[in-house]
Each structure stands twice: as structure tokens, then as C-alpha cells.
Tab-separated table of C-alpha atoms in Angstrom:
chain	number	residue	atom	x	y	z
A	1	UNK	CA	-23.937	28.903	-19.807
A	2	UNK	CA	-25.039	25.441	-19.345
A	3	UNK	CA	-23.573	21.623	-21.036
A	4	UNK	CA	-24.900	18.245	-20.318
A	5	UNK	CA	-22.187	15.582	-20.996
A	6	UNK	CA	-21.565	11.773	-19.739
A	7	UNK	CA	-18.378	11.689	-17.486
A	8	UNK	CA	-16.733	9.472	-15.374
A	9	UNK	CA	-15.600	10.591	-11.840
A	10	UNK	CA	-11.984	10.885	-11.273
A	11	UNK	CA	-11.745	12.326	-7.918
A	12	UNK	CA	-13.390	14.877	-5.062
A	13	UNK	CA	-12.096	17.825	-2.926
A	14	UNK	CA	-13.911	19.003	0.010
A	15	UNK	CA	-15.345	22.690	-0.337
A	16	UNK	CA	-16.206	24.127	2.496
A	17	UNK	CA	-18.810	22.454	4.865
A	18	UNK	CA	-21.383	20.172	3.007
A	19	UNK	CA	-19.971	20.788	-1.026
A	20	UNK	CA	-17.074	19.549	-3.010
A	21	UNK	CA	-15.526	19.828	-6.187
A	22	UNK	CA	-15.716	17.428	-8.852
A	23	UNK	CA	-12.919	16.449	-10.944
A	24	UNK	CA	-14.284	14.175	-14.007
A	25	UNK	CA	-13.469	12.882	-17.486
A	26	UNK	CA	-16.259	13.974	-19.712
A	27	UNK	CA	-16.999	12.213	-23.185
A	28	UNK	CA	-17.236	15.576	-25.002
A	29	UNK	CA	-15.113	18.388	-23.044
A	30	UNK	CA	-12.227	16.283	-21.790
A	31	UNK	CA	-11.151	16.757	-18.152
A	32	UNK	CA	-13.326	19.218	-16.426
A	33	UNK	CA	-13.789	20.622	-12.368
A	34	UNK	CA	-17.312	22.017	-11.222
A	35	UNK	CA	-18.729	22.185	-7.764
A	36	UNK	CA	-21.338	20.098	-6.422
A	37	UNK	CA	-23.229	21.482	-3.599
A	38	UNK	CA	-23.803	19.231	-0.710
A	39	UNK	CA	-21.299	16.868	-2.256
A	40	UNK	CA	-20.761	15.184	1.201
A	41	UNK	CA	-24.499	14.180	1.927
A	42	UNK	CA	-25.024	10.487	2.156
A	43	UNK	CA	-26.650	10.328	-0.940
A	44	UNK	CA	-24.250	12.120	-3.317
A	45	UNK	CA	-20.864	10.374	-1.610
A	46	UNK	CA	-21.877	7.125	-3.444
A	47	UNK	CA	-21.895	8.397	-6.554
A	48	UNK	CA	-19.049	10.500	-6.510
A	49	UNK	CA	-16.630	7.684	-5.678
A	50	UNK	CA	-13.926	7.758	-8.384
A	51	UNK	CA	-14.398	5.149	-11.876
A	52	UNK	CA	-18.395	5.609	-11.339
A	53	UNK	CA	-20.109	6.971	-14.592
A	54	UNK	CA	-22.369	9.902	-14.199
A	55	UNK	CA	-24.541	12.688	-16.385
A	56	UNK	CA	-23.214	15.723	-15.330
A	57	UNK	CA	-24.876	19.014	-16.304
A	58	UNK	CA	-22.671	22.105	-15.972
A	59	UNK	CA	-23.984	25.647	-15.280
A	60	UNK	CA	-22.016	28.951	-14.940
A	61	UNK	CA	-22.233	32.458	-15.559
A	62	UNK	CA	-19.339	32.755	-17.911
A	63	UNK	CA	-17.532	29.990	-19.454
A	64	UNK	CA	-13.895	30.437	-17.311
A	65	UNK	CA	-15.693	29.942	-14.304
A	66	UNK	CA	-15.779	27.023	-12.292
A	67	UNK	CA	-19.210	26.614	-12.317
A	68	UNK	CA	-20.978	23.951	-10.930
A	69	UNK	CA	-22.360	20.129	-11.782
A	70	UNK	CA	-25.554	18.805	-10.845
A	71	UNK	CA	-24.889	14.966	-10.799
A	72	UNK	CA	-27.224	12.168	-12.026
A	73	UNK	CA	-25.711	8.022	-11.445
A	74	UNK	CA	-25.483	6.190	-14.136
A	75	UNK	CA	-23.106	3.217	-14.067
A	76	UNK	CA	-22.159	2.746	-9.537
A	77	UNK	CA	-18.776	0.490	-10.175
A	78	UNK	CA	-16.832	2.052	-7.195
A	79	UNK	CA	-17.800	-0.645	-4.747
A	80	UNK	CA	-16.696	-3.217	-7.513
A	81	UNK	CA	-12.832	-1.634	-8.171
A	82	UNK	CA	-12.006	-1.838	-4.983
A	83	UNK	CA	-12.084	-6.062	-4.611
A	84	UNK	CA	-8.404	-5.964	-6.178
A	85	UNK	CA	-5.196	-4.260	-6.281
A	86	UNK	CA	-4.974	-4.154	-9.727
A	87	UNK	CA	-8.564	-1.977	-9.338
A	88	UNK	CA	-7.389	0.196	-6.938
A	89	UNK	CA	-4.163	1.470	-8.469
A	90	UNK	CA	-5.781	1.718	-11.474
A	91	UNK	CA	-8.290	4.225	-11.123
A	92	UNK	CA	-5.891	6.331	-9.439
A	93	UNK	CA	-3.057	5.730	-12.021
A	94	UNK	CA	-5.461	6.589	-14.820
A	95	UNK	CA	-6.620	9.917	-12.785
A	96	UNK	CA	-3.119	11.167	-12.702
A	97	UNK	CA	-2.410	10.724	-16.853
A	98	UNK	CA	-5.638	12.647	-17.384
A	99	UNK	CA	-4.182	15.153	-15.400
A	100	UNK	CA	-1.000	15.413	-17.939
A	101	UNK	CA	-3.530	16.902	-19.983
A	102	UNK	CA	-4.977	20.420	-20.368
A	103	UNK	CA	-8.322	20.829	-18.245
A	104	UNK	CA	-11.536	21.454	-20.935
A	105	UNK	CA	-9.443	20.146	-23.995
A	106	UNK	CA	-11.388	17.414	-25.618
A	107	UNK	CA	-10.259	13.635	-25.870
A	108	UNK	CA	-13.223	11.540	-26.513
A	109	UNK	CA	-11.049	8.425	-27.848
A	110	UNK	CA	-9.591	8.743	-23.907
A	111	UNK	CA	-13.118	9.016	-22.698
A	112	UNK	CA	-13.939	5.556	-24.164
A	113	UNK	CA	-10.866	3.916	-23.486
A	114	UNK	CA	-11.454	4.692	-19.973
A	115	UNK	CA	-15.168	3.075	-19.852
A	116	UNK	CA	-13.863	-0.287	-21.509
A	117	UNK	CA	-10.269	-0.626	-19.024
A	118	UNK	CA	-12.780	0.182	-16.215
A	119	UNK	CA	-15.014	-2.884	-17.036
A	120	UNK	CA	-11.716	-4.933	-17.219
A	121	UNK	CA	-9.489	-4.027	-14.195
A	122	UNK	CA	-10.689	-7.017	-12.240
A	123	UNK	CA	-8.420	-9.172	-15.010
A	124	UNK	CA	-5.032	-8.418	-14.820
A	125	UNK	CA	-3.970	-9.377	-17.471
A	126	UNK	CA	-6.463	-7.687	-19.399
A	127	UNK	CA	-6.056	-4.428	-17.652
A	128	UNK	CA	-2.337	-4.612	-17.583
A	129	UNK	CA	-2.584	-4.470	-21.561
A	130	UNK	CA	-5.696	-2.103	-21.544
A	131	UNK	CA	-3.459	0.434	-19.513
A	132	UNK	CA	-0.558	0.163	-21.400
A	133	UNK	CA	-2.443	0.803	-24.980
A	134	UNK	CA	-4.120	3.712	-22.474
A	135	UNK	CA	-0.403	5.110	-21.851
A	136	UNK	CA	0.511	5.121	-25.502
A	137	UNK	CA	-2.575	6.723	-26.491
A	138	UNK	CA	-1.953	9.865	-23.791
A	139	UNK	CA	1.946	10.017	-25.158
A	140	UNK	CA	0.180	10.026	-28.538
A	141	UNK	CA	-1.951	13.333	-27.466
A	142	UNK	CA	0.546	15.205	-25.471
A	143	UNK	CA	2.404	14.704	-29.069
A	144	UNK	CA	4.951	12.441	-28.039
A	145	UNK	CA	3.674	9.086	-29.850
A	146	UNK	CA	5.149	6.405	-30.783
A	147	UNK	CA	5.957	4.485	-34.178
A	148	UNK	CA	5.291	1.170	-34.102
A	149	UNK	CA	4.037	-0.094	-37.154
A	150	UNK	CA	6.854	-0.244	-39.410
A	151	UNK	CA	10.643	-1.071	-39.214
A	152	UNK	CA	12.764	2.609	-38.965
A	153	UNK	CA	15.601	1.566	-40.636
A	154	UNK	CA	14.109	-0.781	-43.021
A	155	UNK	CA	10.773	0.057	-43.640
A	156	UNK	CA	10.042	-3.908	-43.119
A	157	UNK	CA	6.484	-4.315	-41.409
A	158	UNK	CA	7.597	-7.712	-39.980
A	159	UNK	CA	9.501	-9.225	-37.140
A	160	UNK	CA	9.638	-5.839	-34.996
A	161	UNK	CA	11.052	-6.658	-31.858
A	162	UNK	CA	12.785	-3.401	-30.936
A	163	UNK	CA	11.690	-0.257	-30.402
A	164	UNK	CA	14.475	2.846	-30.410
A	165	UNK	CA	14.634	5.285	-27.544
A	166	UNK	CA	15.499	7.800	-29.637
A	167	UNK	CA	13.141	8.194	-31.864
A	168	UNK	CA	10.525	5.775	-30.707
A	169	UNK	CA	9.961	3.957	-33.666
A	170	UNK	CA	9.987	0.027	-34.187
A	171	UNK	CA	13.087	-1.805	-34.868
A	172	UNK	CA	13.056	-4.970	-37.135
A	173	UNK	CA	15.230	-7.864	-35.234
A	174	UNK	CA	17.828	-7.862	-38.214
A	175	UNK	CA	18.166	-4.139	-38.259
A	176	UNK	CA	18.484	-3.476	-34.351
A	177	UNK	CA	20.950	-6.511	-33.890
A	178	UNK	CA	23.860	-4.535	-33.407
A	179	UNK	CA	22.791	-2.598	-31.149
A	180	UNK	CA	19.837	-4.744	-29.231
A	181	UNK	CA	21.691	-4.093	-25.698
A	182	UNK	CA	20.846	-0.201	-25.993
A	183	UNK	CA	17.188	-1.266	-27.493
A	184	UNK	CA	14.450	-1.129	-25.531
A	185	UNK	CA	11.646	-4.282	-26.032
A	186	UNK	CA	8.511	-4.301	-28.244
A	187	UNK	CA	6.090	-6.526	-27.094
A	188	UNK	CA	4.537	-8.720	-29.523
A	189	UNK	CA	0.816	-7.717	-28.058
A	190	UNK	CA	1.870	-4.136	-29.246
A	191	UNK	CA	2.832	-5.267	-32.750
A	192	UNK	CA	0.506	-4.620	-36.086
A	193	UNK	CA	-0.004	-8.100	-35.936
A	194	UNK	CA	-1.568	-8.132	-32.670
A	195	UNK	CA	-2.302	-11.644	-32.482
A	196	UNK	CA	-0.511	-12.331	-29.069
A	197	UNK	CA	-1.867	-12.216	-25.859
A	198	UNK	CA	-0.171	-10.147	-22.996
A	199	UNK	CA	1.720	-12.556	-20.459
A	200	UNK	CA	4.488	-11.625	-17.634
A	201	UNK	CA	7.301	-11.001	-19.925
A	202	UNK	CA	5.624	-8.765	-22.584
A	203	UNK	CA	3.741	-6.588	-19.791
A	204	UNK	CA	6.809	-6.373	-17.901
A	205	UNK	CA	8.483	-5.313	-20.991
A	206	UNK	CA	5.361	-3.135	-21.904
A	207	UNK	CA	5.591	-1.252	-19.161
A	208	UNK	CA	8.957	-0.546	-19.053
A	209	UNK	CA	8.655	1.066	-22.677
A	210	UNK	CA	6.196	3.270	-21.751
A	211	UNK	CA	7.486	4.410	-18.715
A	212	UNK	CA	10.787	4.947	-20.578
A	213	UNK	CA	9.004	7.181	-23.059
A	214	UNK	CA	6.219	8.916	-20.446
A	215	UNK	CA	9.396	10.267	-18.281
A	216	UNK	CA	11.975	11.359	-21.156
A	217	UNK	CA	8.805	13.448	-22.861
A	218	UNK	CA	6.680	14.708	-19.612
A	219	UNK	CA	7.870	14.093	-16.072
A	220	UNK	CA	11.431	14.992	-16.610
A	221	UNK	CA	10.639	18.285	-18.817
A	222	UNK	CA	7.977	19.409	-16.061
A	223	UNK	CA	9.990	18.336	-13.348
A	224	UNK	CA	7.067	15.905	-11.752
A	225	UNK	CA	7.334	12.112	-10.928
A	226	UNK	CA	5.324	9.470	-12.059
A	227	UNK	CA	1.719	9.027	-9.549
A	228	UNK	CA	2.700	5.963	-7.296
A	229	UNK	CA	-0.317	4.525	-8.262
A	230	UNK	CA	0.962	3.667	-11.804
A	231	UNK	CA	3.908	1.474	-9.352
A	232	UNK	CA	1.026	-0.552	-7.490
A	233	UNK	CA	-0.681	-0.845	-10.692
A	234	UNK	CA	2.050	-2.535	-12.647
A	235	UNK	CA	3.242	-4.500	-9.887
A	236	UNK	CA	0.038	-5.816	-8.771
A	237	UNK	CA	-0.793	-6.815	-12.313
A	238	UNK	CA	2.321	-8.512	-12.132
A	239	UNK	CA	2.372	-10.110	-8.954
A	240	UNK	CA	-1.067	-11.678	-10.283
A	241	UNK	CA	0.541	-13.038	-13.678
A	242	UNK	CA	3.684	-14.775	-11.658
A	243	UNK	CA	2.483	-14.793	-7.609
A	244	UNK	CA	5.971	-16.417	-7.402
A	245	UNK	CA	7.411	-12.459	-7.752
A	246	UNK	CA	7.725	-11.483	-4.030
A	247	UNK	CA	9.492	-8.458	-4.781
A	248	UNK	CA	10.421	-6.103	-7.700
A	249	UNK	CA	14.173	-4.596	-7.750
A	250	UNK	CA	12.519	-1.159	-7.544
A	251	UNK	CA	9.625	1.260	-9.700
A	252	UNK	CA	12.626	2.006	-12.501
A	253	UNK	CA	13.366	-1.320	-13.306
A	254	UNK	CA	9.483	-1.494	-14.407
A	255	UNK	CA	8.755	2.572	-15.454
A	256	UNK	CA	11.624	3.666	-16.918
């Protein structure tokens, strides 16, 4: 059997000797593993640096195998992601929710998304928003997404401000009132309107909503904890927005 795809390298393991095994994001076949034989030469650990965008072609005997990738380079942004925190973590952070999701199931939309946040982590502003619309979209494929685009008590499209952690769906201001201690936040970047730009207090409060929602639905019921990365990420894109913040009072006041 044999695929040719465009991917995006998410990380190596060492295989013996000289070879390794791939982990990548493919546009077509979602998260897939193959080996590449002499992985660790000087010329192939370049290119298999994790956020660097590749042609892989696959070949195996039978499809369940692991099979193995030869590896062409086409986009070399390793060297590049690595100038800022907010690079660094991210990669990672976006490697581990890929690997919420089942290996070979297909999630082109996730496959893009990646490519674009990629080309913006050096902003972090921009990729503090980028990875927080990246978050919703895997809670919205592991089936867990959210409802944001129209009051839940109401049905008013308007003033959402609130979103409820029990059902994770928007909250207009008037409706969620009585109850806006228990509510959690809904940034105004996130709203249909979308007409805001992200700043320290709606990332903060971004990021606390989905890391609210990402542990209720997936780390609690599998009994995992969030990757550390995502902490570096969202404190290093918010160190950058308010370099007065020293210090955060710890990863849940932020992811959960």
C-alpha cells in the first residue's frame, strides 16, 4: 500500500541505530506514525524538526502496519519557532491536542489551522487567539463543542458575555446576571460578532474557558493532565501582552 500526503512534523523517536519514527499531522489522513530510515543522518534531522512542513509518502505491506515515510522538505520553519517562548510552547502544546485524537482519523480543518497558527506564533497576541480558536475546534471534534453563537436561555444573539459550564453554551449579560459569579467569561474576540481584537484580559479569560471545558470533557475522564507546554504557552503569551506579570498564581487559575 502506498499514500502521498502533505504533513507537518509533530515530533521524532529514535529507532534503533540510524532510523526514527515519525509522528506527523497529515492534510488528508489526520495524525499518522511511519518510520524513516536513517532518520538521524545530518541531512534528514533538519527536516524532521517539529512545525516543519513536509511531503511524506507512506509505504507498507498492509494498511495496520506501521509502515514507513520517505520524507521530502517543503516549508524548514523549525529554526524560526524557536526565537520565542510563545514558539516553543506552542508547537509542543499543539502536538499534545493532536494526540487527544485517534491516530489515522482524518481532520483536514485541523491540518490547516495548524499551517496558519504556525506562521503566526512569533505574535503573541495573534497566536494566543489562533490557539485558543485551535482548542475549541479539537473540543468541537472529540464532540465536546461549544455553543457560542446564541444566548441559551434567551435565544438573544447579542450582548453574550457568559458562557455556562454546564452546558457550554453562551449566556446573554441580562440572562446570566444572577448567577454571573458561577459563570465562566466569554471573550468578546470569541463572539459572532468578532470584531474585537484579543488583549490580556480576553486571552486570559480565553484560556481559562477552554481549559475549563478541555479538562471536565478529556483529561479528567481519561485520567491524563494537561501537556505543560499548553502552561508555557499561555503564560508566555501573556507575559508578552502585560511584561509587568512576573508571576501567575498557578496553571489552574489560567487552564481550568
Amino acid at each position: 500500500m502506498q499514500w502521498q500526503d502533505q504533513a507537518i512534523i509533530l515530533g521524532v523517536k529514535r529507532h534503533g541505530e540510524t532510523s526514527v519514527i515519525a509522528e506527523v499531522m497529515t492534510r488528508d489522513r489526520g495524525r499518522h506514525l511511519g518510520l524513516v530510515r536513517s532518520g538521524r543522518s545530518r541531512a534528514m534531522q533538519p527536516v524532521l524538526q517539529a512545525g516543519n512542513a513536509v511531503e511524506v509518502i507512506w509505504r507498507a505491506r498492509l494498511d495496520e502496519h506501521l509502515g514507513e515515510f520517505r520524507v521530502e522538505p517543503v516549508t524548514l520553519r523549525a529554526a524560526r519557532l524557536m526565537e520565542t517562548a510563545t514558539a516553543v510552547y506552542g508547537v509542543q502544546a499543539m502536538g499534545a491536542l493532536l494526540r487527544l485524537l485517534p491516530e489515522r482519523d482524518p481532520h483536514p480543518h485541523l491540518f490547516e489551522a495548524l499551517e496558519v497558527i504556525l506562521d503566526h506564533l512569533h505574535n503573541p497576541a495573534d497566536a494566543g487567539e489562533l490557539f485558543v480558536r485551535f482548542e475549541l475546534a479539537v473540543l468541537n471534534d472529540l464532540g465536546f463543542g461549544l455553543d457560542l453563537a446564541e444566548c441559551a436561555a434567551t435565544g438573544a444573539r447579542s450582548d453574550l458575555v457568559y458562557v455556562s459550564p454546564k452546558s457550554g453554551r453562551a449566556v446573554s449579560r441580562s440572562a446570566g446576571a444572577p448567577w454571573a459569579d458561577k459563570m465562566l467569561l466569554l471573550p468578546p474576540f470569541l463572539g459572532i460578532e468578532g470584531n474585537h481584537a484579543a488583549d490580556f484580559d480576553s486571552l486570559t479569560a480565553a484560556f481559562r474557558l477552554t481549559g475549563f471545558f478541555l479538562h471536565r470533557h478529556v483529561y479528567e475522564p481519561r485520567g491524563i493532565e494537561a501537556a505543560a507546554a499548553r502552561d508555557g504557552f499561555v503564560q508566555a503569551a501573556l507575559k508578552a501582552l502585560n511584561p509587568a506579570l512576573r508571576t501567575l498564581s498557578g496553571p489552574n487559575d489560567i487552564s481550568a
